[in-house]
Tab-separated table of C-alpha atoms and ligand atoms in Angstrom:
chain	number	residue	atom	x	y	z
A	241	MET	CA	1.039	43.752	-14.342
A	242	PHE	CA	-2.628	41.939	-13.656
A	243	LYS	CA	-4.996	44.623	-13.373
A	244	LYS	CA	-7.464	43.028	-10.682
A	245	ILE	CA	-7.139	39.648	-8.954
A	246	LEU	CA	-9.602	37.525	-7.404
A	247	ILE	CA	-8.910	35.469	-4.218
A	248	ALA	CA	-10.676	32.086	-4.340
A	249	ASN	CA	-9.703	31.397	-0.691
A	250	ARG	CA	-10.587	32.739	2.733
A	251	GLY	CA	-8.658	33.426	6.352
A	252	GLU	CA	-5.480	34.148	6.683
A	253	ILE	CA	-4.352	33.359	2.854
A	254	ALA	CA	-6.928	35.494	0.990
A	255	LEU	CA	-5.754	38.795	3.301
A	256	ARG	CA	-2.087	37.625	2.794
A	257	VAL	CA	-2.724	37.511	-0.990
A	258	ILE	CA	-4.849	41.328	-0.736
A	259	ARG	CA	-1.445	42.182	1.014
A	260	ALA	CA	0.800	41.752	-1.863
A	261	CYS	CA	-1.973	42.899	-4.375
A	262	ARG	CA	-2.039	45.879	-2.353
A	263	GLU	CA	1.762	46.912	-2.502
A	264	LEU	CA	1.799	46.006	-6.211
A	265	GLY	CA	-1.113	48.098	-7.083
A	266	ILE	CA	-3.492	45.564	-8.466
A	267	ALA	CA	-7.361	45.675	-7.238
A	268	THR	CA	-8.770	42.675	-5.321
A	269	VAL	CA	-12.052	40.675	-5.403
A	270	ALA	CA	-12.888	38.666	-2.426
A	271	VAL	CA	-15.315	35.466	-2.694
A	272	HIS	CA	-16.826	34.533	0.076
A	273	SER	CA	-19.776	31.963	1.729
A	274	THR	CA	-22.450	33.563	3.712
A	275	ALA	CA	-20.659	32.599	6.698
A	276	ASP	CA	-18.026	34.196	5.655
A	277	ALA	CA	-20.092	37.764	5.079
A	278	ASN	CA	-17.701	39.472	8.458
A	279	ALA	CA	-14.237	38.534	7.237
A	280	LEU	CA	-11.603	40.290	7.014
A	281	HIS	CA	-10.971	39.535	3.417
A	282	VAL	CA	-14.003	40.624	2.469
A	283	ARG	CA	-13.672	43.813	4.378
A	284	PHE	CA	-10.453	44.291	2.993
A	285	ALA	CA	-10.874	43.205	-0.815
A	286	ASP	CA	-11.559	46.183	-2.896
A	287	GLU	CA	-14.981	44.208	-4.325
A	288	ALA	CA	-16.577	41.054	-2.472
A	289	VAL	CA	-19.246	38.743	-4.128
A	290	CYS	CA	-20.835	36.352	-2.296
A	291	ILE	CA	-20.957	32.626	-3.770
A	292	GLY	CA	-22.914	30.427	-1.840
A	293	PRO	CA	-23.776	28.907	1.732
A	294	PRO	CA	-21.305	27.787	4.320
A	295	PRO	CA	-20.609	24.179	2.952
A	296	SER	CA	-17.175	24.624	0.913
A	297	LYS	CA	-18.647	21.754	-1.898
A	298	GLU	CA	-20.814	24.918	-2.745
A	299	SER	CA	-19.157	28.142	-1.981
A	300	TYR	CA	-14.786	27.952	-1.772
A	301	LEU	CA	-14.512	24.680	-4.175
A	302	ASN	CA	-18.030	25.880	-6.293
A	303	VAL	CA	-16.127	26.468	-9.704
A	304	PRO	CA	-18.963	27.937	-12.318
A	305	GLN	CA	-19.991	30.527	-8.979
A	306	ILE	CA	-16.206	31.783	-8.686
A	307	LEU	CA	-15.388	31.602	-12.670
A	308	SER	CA	-18.896	34.264	-12.837
A	309	ALA	CA	-17.565	35.938	-9.967
A	310	ALA	CA	-14.127	36.630	-11.610
A	311	GLU	CA	-16.440	37.342	-15.288
A	312	ILE	CA	-18.573	39.831	-13.384
A	313	THR	CA	-15.851	42.040	-12.151
A	314	ARG	CA	-13.760	41.518	-15.155
A	315	ALA	CA	-11.000	39.702	-12.892
A	316	ASP	CA	-7.481	39.063	-14.846
A	317	ALA	CA	-6.702	36.249	-12.498
A	318	ILE	CA	-7.456	34.150	-10.143
A	319	HIS	CA	-5.051	33.145	-6.626
A	320	PRO	CA	-6.247	29.796	-5.481
A	321	GLY	CA	-4.265	30.275	-1.994
A	322	TYR	CA	-3.832	27.197	-0.390
A	323	GLY	CA	-6.353	24.117	0.098
A	324	PHE	CA	-9.558	24.437	-1.886
A	325	LEU	CA	-8.775	24.623	-5.461
A	326	SER	CA	-5.272	25.347	-5.530
A	327	GLU	CA	-4.201	21.541	-6.534
A	328	ASN	CA	-7.055	21.211	-9.017
A	329	ALA	CA	-5.537	20.670	-12.608
A	330	ASP	CA	-9.216	20.860	-14.454
A	331	PHE	CA	-10.279	24.458	-11.946
A	332	ALA	CA	-6.532	25.633	-13.408
A	333	GLU	CA	-7.513	24.716	-16.855
A	334	VAL	CA	-11.070	26.376	-17.064
A	335	CYS	CA	-9.551	29.300	-15.766
A	336	GLU	CA	-6.956	29.751	-18.787
A	337	ASN	CA	-9.906	28.396	-21.301
A	338	CYS	CA	-11.727	31.803	-19.756
A	339	LYS	CA	-8.470	33.418	-20.388
A	340	ILE	CA	-8.207	34.091	-16.774
A	341	ARG	CA	-4.799	33.698	-15.344
A	342	PHE	CA	-4.485	30.974	-12.505
A	343	ILE	CA	-1.675	32.126	-10.209
A	344	GLY	CA	0.370	28.789	-9.758
A	345	PRO	CA	2.246	26.060	-12.301
A	346	ASN	CA	0.826	24.951	-15.592
A	347	PRO	CA	-2.160	22.253	-15.154
A	348	ARG	CA	-0.054	19.570	-16.627
A	349	VAL	CA	2.553	19.544	-13.879
A	350	ILE	CA	-0.273	19.901	-11.246
A	351	ARG	CA	-1.724	16.912	-12.740
A	352	ILE	CA	0.951	15.136	-12.615
A	353	MET	CA	2.045	16.279	-9.266
A	354	GLY	CA	-1.509	15.552	-8.101
A	355	ASN	CA	-1.072	11.741	-8.752
A	356	LYS	CA	1.390	10.030	-6.389
A	357	VAL	CA	2.741	7.294	-8.928
A	358	ARG	CA	2.783	9.546	-11.718
A	359	ALA	CA	4.945	12.373	-9.742
A	360	ARG	CA	7.310	9.729	-8.298
A	361	GLU	CA	8.046	8.526	-12.015
A	362	ALA	CA	8.565	12.246	-13.358
A	363	ALA	CA	10.784	12.741	-10.090
A	364	LYS	CA	12.844	9.950	-10.868
A	365	GLY	CA	13.042	10.911	-14.645
A	366	ALA	CA	14.426	14.117	-13.218
A	367	GLY	CA	16.998	12.920	-11.584
A	368	LEU	CA	15.218	13.225	-8.048
A	369	PRO	CA	16.600	10.562	-5.289
A	370	LEU	CA	13.823	8.207	-4.660
A	371	LEU	CA	13.135	5.315	-2.247
A	372	PRO	CA	13.610	1.848	-3.331
A	373	GLY	CA	9.657	0.413	-4.502
A	374	SER	CA	7.456	-0.333	-7.057
A	375	PRO	CA	7.977	1.191	-10.594
A	376	GLY	CA	4.439	1.973	-10.749
A	377	VAL	CA	0.888	1.013	-9.368
A	378	LEU	CA	0.730	-2.242	-8.238
A	379	LYS	CA	-1.498	-4.998	-9.591
A	380	ASP	CA	-2.198	-7.177	-7.174
A	381	PRO	CA	-1.251	-8.853	-3.596
A	382	ARG	CA	0.769	-11.124	-5.308
A	383	GLU	CA	2.826	-8.391	-7.082
A	384	ALA	CA	3.028	-6.024	-3.848
A	385	GLU	CA	4.444	-9.229	-1.767
A	386	ALA	CA	7.172	-9.615	-4.713
A	387	VAL	CA	8.162	-6.034	-4.459
A	388	ALA	CA	8.147	-5.464	-0.916
A	389	ARG	CA	10.598	-8.602	-0.803
A	390	GLU	CA	12.833	-7.346	-3.399
A	391	VAL	CA	13.296	-3.964	-1.483
A	392	GLY	CA	13.102	-5.653	2.098
A	393	PHE	CA	10.805	-4.662	4.985
A	394	PRO	CA	9.615	-2.169	6.476
A	395	VAL	CA	7.706	-1.044	3.311
A	396	ILE	CA	4.884	1.473	3.175
A	397	LEU	CA	1.913	1.336	0.859
A	398	LYS	CA	0.323	4.113	-0.242
A	399	ALA	CA	-2.456	5.457	-2.197
A	400	SER	CA	-1.555	7.062	-5.351
A	401	ALA	CA	-4.481	9.531	-5.595
A	402	GLY	CA	-3.645	9.947	-1.116
A	403	GLY	CA	-1.124	12.294	-0.532
A	404	GLY	CA	-0.053	14.064	3.138
A	405	GLY	CA	-0.750	10.837	4.832
A	406	LYS	CA	-4.271	9.666	3.531
A	407	GLY	CA	-4.249	5.872	2.771
A	408	MET	CA	-0.832	4.838	4.237
A	409	LYS	CA	-0.413	1.302	5.679
A	410	ILE	CA	3.168	0.053	6.893
A	411	VAL	CA	4.109	-3.389	6.330
A	412	ARG	CA	6.372	-5.025	8.447
A	413	GLU	CA	6.874	-8.878	7.311
A	414	PRO	CA	5.760	-10.604	4.484
A	415	GLN	CA	2.843	-12.959	5.613
A	416	ALA	CA	1.043	-9.282	6.321
A	417	ILE	CA	1.406	-7.570	3.011
A	418	ALA	CA	-1.438	-9.057	0.884
A	419	GLN	CA	-3.995	-8.364	3.085
A	420	ALA	CA	-2.854	-5.554	3.954
A	421	PHE	CA	-2.827	-4.399	0.405
A	422	SER	CA	-6.431	-5.559	-0.324
A	423	THR	CA	-7.478	-3.547	2.639
A	424	ALA	CA	-5.584	-0.576	1.754
A	425	THR	CA	-6.778	-0.876	-1.903
A	426	ALA	CA	-10.698	-0.778	-0.157
A	427	GLU	CA	-10.151	2.550	1.586
A	428	ALA	CA	-8.449	4.392	-1.471
A	429	VAL	CA	-11.362	3.407	-3.804
A	430	ALA	CA	-13.572	4.309	-0.468
A	431	SER	CA	-11.944	7.970	0.207
A	432	PHE	CA	-10.493	8.815	-3.835
A	433	ALA	CA	-12.459	6.609	-5.734
A	434	ASN	CA	-9.117	5.150	-7.440
A	435	GLY	CA	-7.595	2.227	-6.219
A	436	ASP	CA	-4.000	2.647	-7.537
A	437	MET	CA	-1.202	1.875	-4.679
A	438	TYR	CA	2.600	1.594	-4.465
A	439	LEU	CA	4.716	0.915	-2.181
A	440	GLU	CA	8.470	2.149	-0.952
A	441	ARG	CA	10.886	0.670	1.769
A	442	TYR	CA	9.910	2.217	4.968
A	443	VAL	CA	12.460	4.990	6.943
A	444	GLU	CA	11.513	4.494	10.479
A	445	LYS	CA	11.805	8.270	11.856
A	446	PRO	CA	12.621	10.329	9.120
A	447	ARG	CA	12.702	14.150	9.251
A	448	HIS	CA	10.196	15.894	6.743
A	449	ILE	CA	12.370	18.727	4.963
A	450	GLU	CA	11.098	20.663	1.927
A	451	ILE	CA	12.746	22.841	-0.628
A	452	GLN	CA	11.184	25.682	-1.911
A	453	ILE	CA	11.520	26.925	-5.391
A	454	MET	CA	10.482	29.962	-7.659
A	455	ALA	CA	10.804	29.241	-11.144
A	456	ASP	CA	9.925	31.976	-14.127
A	457	GLU	CA	8.507	30.940	-17.705
A	458	HIS	CA	12.005	32.286	-19.407
A	459	GLY	CA	13.917	29.213	-17.616
A	460	ASN	CA	15.305	30.439	-14.585
A	461	VAL	CA	14.548	28.756	-11.458
A	462	ILE	CA	15.729	29.176	-7.704
A	463	HIS	CA	15.248	27.621	-4.491
A	464	LEU	CA	15.228	29.854	-0.716
A	465	GLY	CA	16.326	26.648	1.470
A	466	GLU	CA	14.725	24.121	3.251
A	467	ARG	CA	11.810	24.089	5.861
A	468	GLU	CA	11.352	21.618	8.703
A	469	CYS	CA	7.940	20.549	8.954
A	470	SER	CA	8.483	17.276	11.380
A	471	VAL	CA	6.555	18.550	14.058
A	472	GLN	CA	3.091	17.538	12.890
A	473	ARG	CA	0.298	15.509	14.295
A	474	ARG	CA	-2.024	13.379	12.161
A	475	HIS	CA	-0.101	14.784	9.316
A	476	GLN	CA	-1.242	18.333	9.869
A	477	LYS	CA	2.179	20.308	10.368
A	478	LEU	CA	1.808	22.417	13.734
A	479	ILE	CA	5.278	23.930	14.198
A	480	GLU	CA	7.934	24.813	11.006
A	481	GLU	CA	11.115	26.160	11.102
A	482	SER	CA	13.942	27.096	8.584
A	483	PRO	CA	16.899	27.021	8.384
A	484	SER	CA	16.833	22.914	9.681
A	485	VAL	CA	19.437	21.725	12.466
A	486	ALA	CA	19.683	18.735	10.337
A	487	VAL	CA	20.418	20.552	7.061
A	488	SER	CA	24.148	21.673	6.805
A	489	GLU	CA	25.483	23.964	4.382
A	490	ALA	CA	26.918	21.311	2.011
A	491	LEU	CA	23.297	19.595	2.274
A	492	ARG	CA	21.229	22.646	1.494
A	493	GLU	CA	23.452	23.186	-1.500
A	494	GLU	CA	22.811	19.563	-2.623
A	495	MET	CA	19.121	19.501	-1.756
A	496	GLY	CA	19.163	22.834	-3.562
A	497	ARG	CA	21.018	21.839	-6.583
A	498	VAL	CA	19.132	18.516	-7.525
A	499	SER	CA	15.985	20.407	-6.865
A	500	LEU	CA	16.665	22.822	-9.044
A	501	GLN	CA	17.923	20.393	-12.074
A	502	ALA	CA	14.926	18.377	-11.718
A	503	MET	CA	12.584	21.617	-12.288
A	504	GLU	CA	14.208	22.847	-15.119
A	505	LYS	CA	13.987	18.984	-16.825
A	506	LEU	CA	10.040	19.162	-15.765
A	507	GLY	CA	9.749	23.205	-17.462
A	508	TYR	CA	8.387	23.771	-13.557
A	509	THR	CA	6.854	27.294	-13.628
A	510	ASN	CA	5.598	29.777	-10.827
A	511	LEU	CA	6.262	28.351	-6.591
A	512	GLY	CA	6.713	24.963	-5.746
A	513	THR	CA	7.887	22.841	-2.785
A	514	ILE	CA	9.264	19.705	-3.108
A	515	GLU	CA	9.278	17.842	0.297
A	516	TYR	CA	11.591	15.500	1.118
A	517	LEU	CA	11.952	12.350	3.612
A	518	LEU	CA	15.457	13.097	5.613
A	519	ASP	CA	16.634	9.647	7.138
A	520	ASP	CA	18.875	9.645	9.810
A	521	GLN	CA	22.228	9.282	7.794
A	522	GLY	CA	21.807	12.368	6.078
A	523	ARG	CA	20.199	10.612	3.021
A	524	PHE	CA	16.941	12.535	1.406
A	525	TYR	CA	14.297	11.103	-0.941
A	526	PHE	CA	11.695	12.874	-2.957
A	527	MET	CA	8.153	12.509	-1.123
A	528	GLU	CA	5.736	14.680	-2.686
A	529	MET	CA	5.606	17.816	-4.532
A	530	ASN	CA	3.280	20.538	-3.693
A	531	THR	CA	2.171	23.015	-6.416
A	532	ARG	CA	0.467	25.915	-4.805
A	533	VAL	CA	2.098	28.724	-1.907
A	534	GLN	CA	2.248	26.930	1.805
A	535	VAL	CA	0.906	27.713	4.434
A	536	GLU	CA	4.601	27.750	5.997
A	537	HIS	CA	5.899	29.926	3.405
A	538	PRO	CA	6.385	32.840	5.879
A	539	VAL	CA	9.573	31.476	7.774
A	540	THR	CA	11.370	30.965	4.002
A	541	GLU	CA	10.338	34.581	3.545
A	542	MET	CA	11.996	35.602	6.948
A	543	VAL	CA	15.296	33.969	6.277
A	544	THR	CA	15.412	34.840	2.499
A	545	GLY	CA	13.872	38.471	2.598
A	546	THR	CA	11.307	37.608	-0.256
A	547	ASP	CA	8.307	38.242	-0.344
A	548	ILE	CA	7.110	34.732	-1.921
A	549	VAL	CA	3.543	35.901	-2.993
A	550	ARG	CA	4.422	39.274	-4.437
A	551	GLU	CA	6.952	37.346	-6.161
A	552	GLN	CA	4.403	34.521	-7.145
A	553	ILE	CA	2.136	37.082	-8.695
A	554	ARG	CA	4.836	38.879	-10.685
A	555	LEU	CA	5.970	35.403	-11.877
A	556	ALA	CA	2.189	34.470	-13.025
A	557	TYR	CA	1.895	37.766	-15.217
A	558	GLY	CA	5.210	36.072	-17.062
A	559	HIS	CA	7.841	38.295	-15.614
A	560	ARG	CA	11.493	37.531	-15.123
A	561	LEU	CA	12.690	36.244	-11.175
A	562	THR	CA	14.777	39.187	-10.194
A	563	ARG	CA	17.915	37.522	-8.694
A	564	LYS	CA	19.982	34.545	-9.642
A	565	GLN	CA	21.029	31.862	-7.206
A	566	LYS	CA	24.137	33.092	-6.360
A	567	ASP	CA	22.511	36.225	-4.828
A	568	VAL	CA	19.979	34.590	-2.352
A	569	ARG	CA	21.211	34.822	1.184
A	570	PHE	CA	20.174	32.848	3.982
A	571	THR	CA	19.939	35.376	7.161
A	572	GLY	CA	18.923	34.703	11.043
A	573	HIS	CA	16.581	31.934	11.800
A	574	ALA	CA	12.644	31.767	11.932
A	575	ILE	CA	9.799	29.759	13.513
A	576	GLU	CA	6.338	29.586	12.926
A	577	CYS	CA	3.559	27.996	15.726
A	578	ARG	CA	0.214	27.444	14.074
A	579	ILE	CA	-2.654	28.662	17.119
A	580	ASN	CA	-5.384	26.743	15.832
A	581	ALA	CA	-9.094	27.064	17.250
A	582	GLU	CA	-9.192	23.517	18.504
A	583	ASP	CA	-8.804	21.412	22.570
A	584	PRO	CA	-4.572	21.411	23.188
A	585	VAL	CA	-5.339	17.926	24.549
A	586	THR	CA	-7.762	16.097	22.343
A	587	PHE	CA	-7.208	18.236	19.269
A	588	ALA	CA	-10.535	18.721	18.383
A	589	PRO	CA	-12.074	21.652	17.040
A	590	SER	CA	-13.237	24.400	18.909
A	591	PRO	CA	-15.217	26.772	17.174
A	592	GLY	CA	-17.068	29.739	18.494
A	593	LYS	CA	-16.760	33.469	19.186
A	594	ILE	CA	-14.013	35.075	20.370
A	595	THR	CA	-14.668	37.198	23.053
A	596	GLY	CA	-11.327	38.445	23.940
A	597	TYR	CA	-8.327	39.138	21.940
A	598	SER	CA	-4.748	40.682	22.121
A	599	VAL	CA	-2.294	40.035	19.643
A	600	PRO	CA	1.978	39.213	20.311
A	601	GLY	CA	3.825	41.733	18.733
A	602	GLY	CA	7.827	43.655	19.458
A	603	TYR	CA	11.121	42.977	17.392
A	604	GLY	CA	10.858	39.997	15.407
A	605	VAL	CA	7.619	38.875	15.788
A	606	ARG	CA	4.609	38.606	12.998
A	607	VAL	CA	1.490	37.353	12.862
A	608	ASP	CA	-0.460	36.573	9.809
A	609	SER	CA	-4.186	36.003	11.330
A	610	ALA	CA	-7.418	36.989	9.805
A	611	ALA	CA	-8.903	37.082	13.400
A	612	TYR	CA	-9.950	40.009	15.649
A	613	GLU	CA	-12.187	40.308	18.288
A	614	ASN	CA	-15.767	39.234	18.267
A	615	TYR	CA	-14.860	36.888	15.229
A	616	VAL	CA	-17.053	33.844	14.929
A	617	VAL	CA	-14.441	31.104	14.508
A	618	ARG	CA	-16.470	28.594	11.939
A	619	PRO	CA	-17.465	24.975	11.846
A	620	HIS	CA	-16.896	24.619	8.257
A	621	TYR	CA	-13.553	25.037	7.358
A	622	ASP	CA	-10.294	24.161	8.976
A	623	SER	CA	-9.175	25.316	12.479
A	624	LEU	CA	-6.199	27.557	11.279
A	625	LEU	CA	-6.731	31.079	13.464
A	626	ALA	CA	-3.173	32.315	13.547
A	627	LYS	CA	0.372	31.798	12.816
A	628	LEU	CA	3.245	33.695	14.744
A	629	ILE	CA	6.369	33.778	13.280
A	630	SER	CA	9.474	34.447	15.075
A	631	PHE	CA	12.531	35.547	14.074
A	632	ALA	CA	15.941	36.573	14.896
A	633	GLU	CA	19.895	36.007	14.853
A	634	ASP	CA	19.779	32.171	15.537
A	635	ARG	CA	17.904	29.803	16.324
A	636	GLU	CA	18.262	29.900	20.667
A	637	THR	CA	17.135	33.625	20.305
A	638	ALA	CA	14.256	32.550	18.046
A	639	VAL	CA	12.931	29.915	20.378
A	640	ARG	CA	12.734	32.118	23.181
A	641	ARG	CA	10.983	34.897	21.179
A	642	MET	CA	8.889	32.465	20.233
A	643	GLN	CA	8.298	31.339	23.886
A	644	ARG	CA	7.612	35.051	24.694
A	645	ALA	CA	5.118	35.364	21.963
A	646	LEU	CA	3.319	32.652	22.926
A	647	SER	CA	2.690	33.927	26.233
A	648	GLU	CA	1.489	37.354	24.891
A	649	TYR	CA	-0.734	36.177	22.913
A	650	VAL	CA	-4.404	36.290	24.371
A	651	ILE	CA	-7.329	34.278	23.162
A	652	GLU	CA	-10.459	34.272	24.685
A	653	GLY	CA	-14.075	33.146	24.460
A	654	ILE	CA	-12.354	29.301	22.444
A	655	LYS	CA	-9.802	26.751	22.987
A	656	THR	CA	-6.859	27.035	21.392
A	657	ASN	CA	-3.712	24.758	21.074
A	658	ILE	CA	-1.652	27.794	22.711
A	659	ALA	CA	-0.656	25.642	25.720
A	660	PHE	CA	0.476	22.760	23.514
A	661	HIS	CA	3.036	24.932	21.953
A	662	ARG	CA	4.091	26.407	24.936
A	663	ALA	CA	4.792	22.638	26.487
A	664	ALA	CA	6.207	22.097	22.737
A	665	LEU	CA	8.902	24.949	22.969
A	666	ALA	CA	9.536	23.883	26.290
A	667	ASP	CA	10.902	20.329	25.511
A	668	ASP	CA	14.751	19.542	25.596
A	669	ALA	CA	14.258	17.331	21.888
A	670	PHE	CA	12.710	20.778	20.536
A	671	LEU	CA	15.137	22.688	22.118
A	672	GLU	CA	17.991	20.680	20.796
A	673	GLY	CA	16.607	20.204	17.341
A	674	ALA	CA	16.609	16.682	18.194
A	675	TYR	CA	13.426	15.714	16.731
A	676	ASP	CA	11.101	13.812	14.187
A	677	THR	CA	8.261	13.039	13.273
A	678	ARG	CA	7.320	11.175	15.840
A	679	PHE	CA	8.424	14.028	18.120
A	680	VAL	CA	4.578	15.228	19.258
A	681	GLU	CA	3.654	11.636	19.703
A	682	ARG	CA	6.780	11.320	22.370
A	683	LEU	CA	5.802	14.797	23.656
A	684	LEU	CA	2.180	13.792	24.591
A	685	ALA	CA	2.952	10.225	25.905
A	686	SER	CA	5.930	11.728	28.079
A	687	GLU	CA	5.373	12.350	31.710
A	688	THR	CA	7.023	15.978	31.583
A	689	GLY	CA	5.417	16.952	28.326
A	690	SER	CA	1.995	15.987	29.244
A	691	HIS	CA	2.527	17.520	32.618
A	692	ARG	CA	4.128	20.847	31.142
A	693	LEU	CA	0.613	20.312	28.581
A	694	ARG	CA	-1.882	20.753	31.982
A	695	LYS	CA	0.618	23.362	33.245
A	696	ALA	CA	0.329	25.592	30.444
A	697	ILE	CA	-4.253	25.350	30.506
A	698	GLU	CA	-4.018	26.413	33.779
A	699	GLU	CA	-1.680	29.391	33.115
A	700	THR	CA	-3.600	30.149	30.162
A	701	PRO	CA	-4.956	33.566	30.261
B	242	MV4	C1	7.358	7.682	4.244
B	242	MV4	C2	7.319	7.699	5.510
B	242	MV4	C3	8.335	6.859	5.683
B	242	MV4	N1	8.744	6.152	4.494
B	242	MV4	N2	7.520	6.855	2.916
B	242	MV4	C4	3.719	10.922	5.442
B	242	MV4	C5	2.697	12.044	4.411
B	242	MV4	C6	2.917	11.588	3.001
B	242	MV4	N3	3.249	12.383	2.360
B	242	MV4	C7	4.334	10.435	3.423
B	242	MV4	N4	4.444	9.924	4.846
B	242	MV4	C8	5.469	9.037	4.920
B	242	MV4	N5	5.911	8.495	3.985
B	242	MV4	C9	8.581	6.256	3.196
B	242	MV4	N6	9.277	5.490	2.273
B	242	MV4	C10	6.826	8.250	6.673
B	242	MV4	C11	5.671	9.480	6.361
B	242	MV4	C12	5.362	9.713	7.523
B	242	MV4	C13	5.557	10.886	7.749
B	242	MV4	C14	6.523	11.772	6.673
B	242	MV4	C15	6.441	13.306	7.168
B	242	MV4	C16	6.036	13.965	7.582
B	242	MV4	C17	4.773	13.130	9.175
B	242	MV4	C18	5.337	11.973	8.915
B	242	MV4	C19	4.122	11.210	9.685
B	242	MV4	C20	3.985	9.907	9.651
B	242	MV4	C21	4.900	9.209	8.033
């Protein structure tokens, strides 16, 4: 097994990896910016190396500094967590060239999935269902219009270098396509230095369903079922759950089967998540693939009894999967609320010092967080403070447990979105599981939703 792993990340995910390493008997190296000198990942790792000033570009994205830290400490692998360098194919390649294992899939697949047009082509070749759309990159506004007329309106224009919702444009009539294509291309050039665009038929109120897969380097692949991630705002996920109310056992088997087949065809290894759009007819379509551990992996851990990060490390070392698909059992229900340091109404980040802190606990509650009393939330990084996870034998109990846990969580000194979660978990559409990707928008626009949010803010201890 690896002797020492460097964690090229911060916050709760760095801690999550350190915990898995400790249980595996692997030594850990934390890297940190000067702003994170007092962070828990620095305290809990066996060694720590300061790699630069607060801005991510100069610290957590600073490849030479991270590689020197790995070399000085003689780490034999790097875990990239999520965000930062986790989906950077060049970084994965440089690690391998330096004889340091990158804990993730190989650079080839990372590179393919990072380019949405190539990812779409690879998915098609591997047998995944796609929405009708352009075969490759659109050459000009005329081609965009021709393809759009062929697939039928509405369509959505997407930037090939985008992903996660950046650089998209919905077009509802033929007269608007040429202009939209030009604007979107210019925006993509400005944001990604790559103006390549493609288009697909637009699905009106889809659900975001993703399948977790794990693959070893000996040709074995399994899936751990789905996560429902439709509760999002501006492409930031807020609540995730597993299983999804919208996924029947038959649909899970079907989505799992085609996902496994595709991963086998691609020669995929390590952890991965295939994101699908699910339409109101129960049809699913490939959207994107994430080649890293995801924020919301705990809900899958709870319903499948799998330590996903431990498995990821074992797989990166070359170990075999310990289970066959038929041995994967789905038990109970898990929900995750992302607790962010932000204003519950405007969603604006709210950095500052946590002056009072008390964490929920008890049966069926898990908190993955790097926060503590007197911790200072920095403005330089994302605002995720904690992941609050409830799990229970069924969805209704998991929802009640989450409501109970939310009411116990005390975070003083900064604003958090706990009140938002309390309003969301009181909403009829959420309680019935009758929600899609427009849920947050509707909740905030509704009389009851905004009233509940105001009340929850007043009641926040
Ligand atoms: C779509 C779509 C509808 N039809 N593609 C958003 C993020 C990026 N991964 C792709 N996204 C979408 N692609 C087609 N053909 C709707 C979205 C979308 C969305 C998807 C998942 C979760 C939330 C969303 C919010 C708005 C739009």
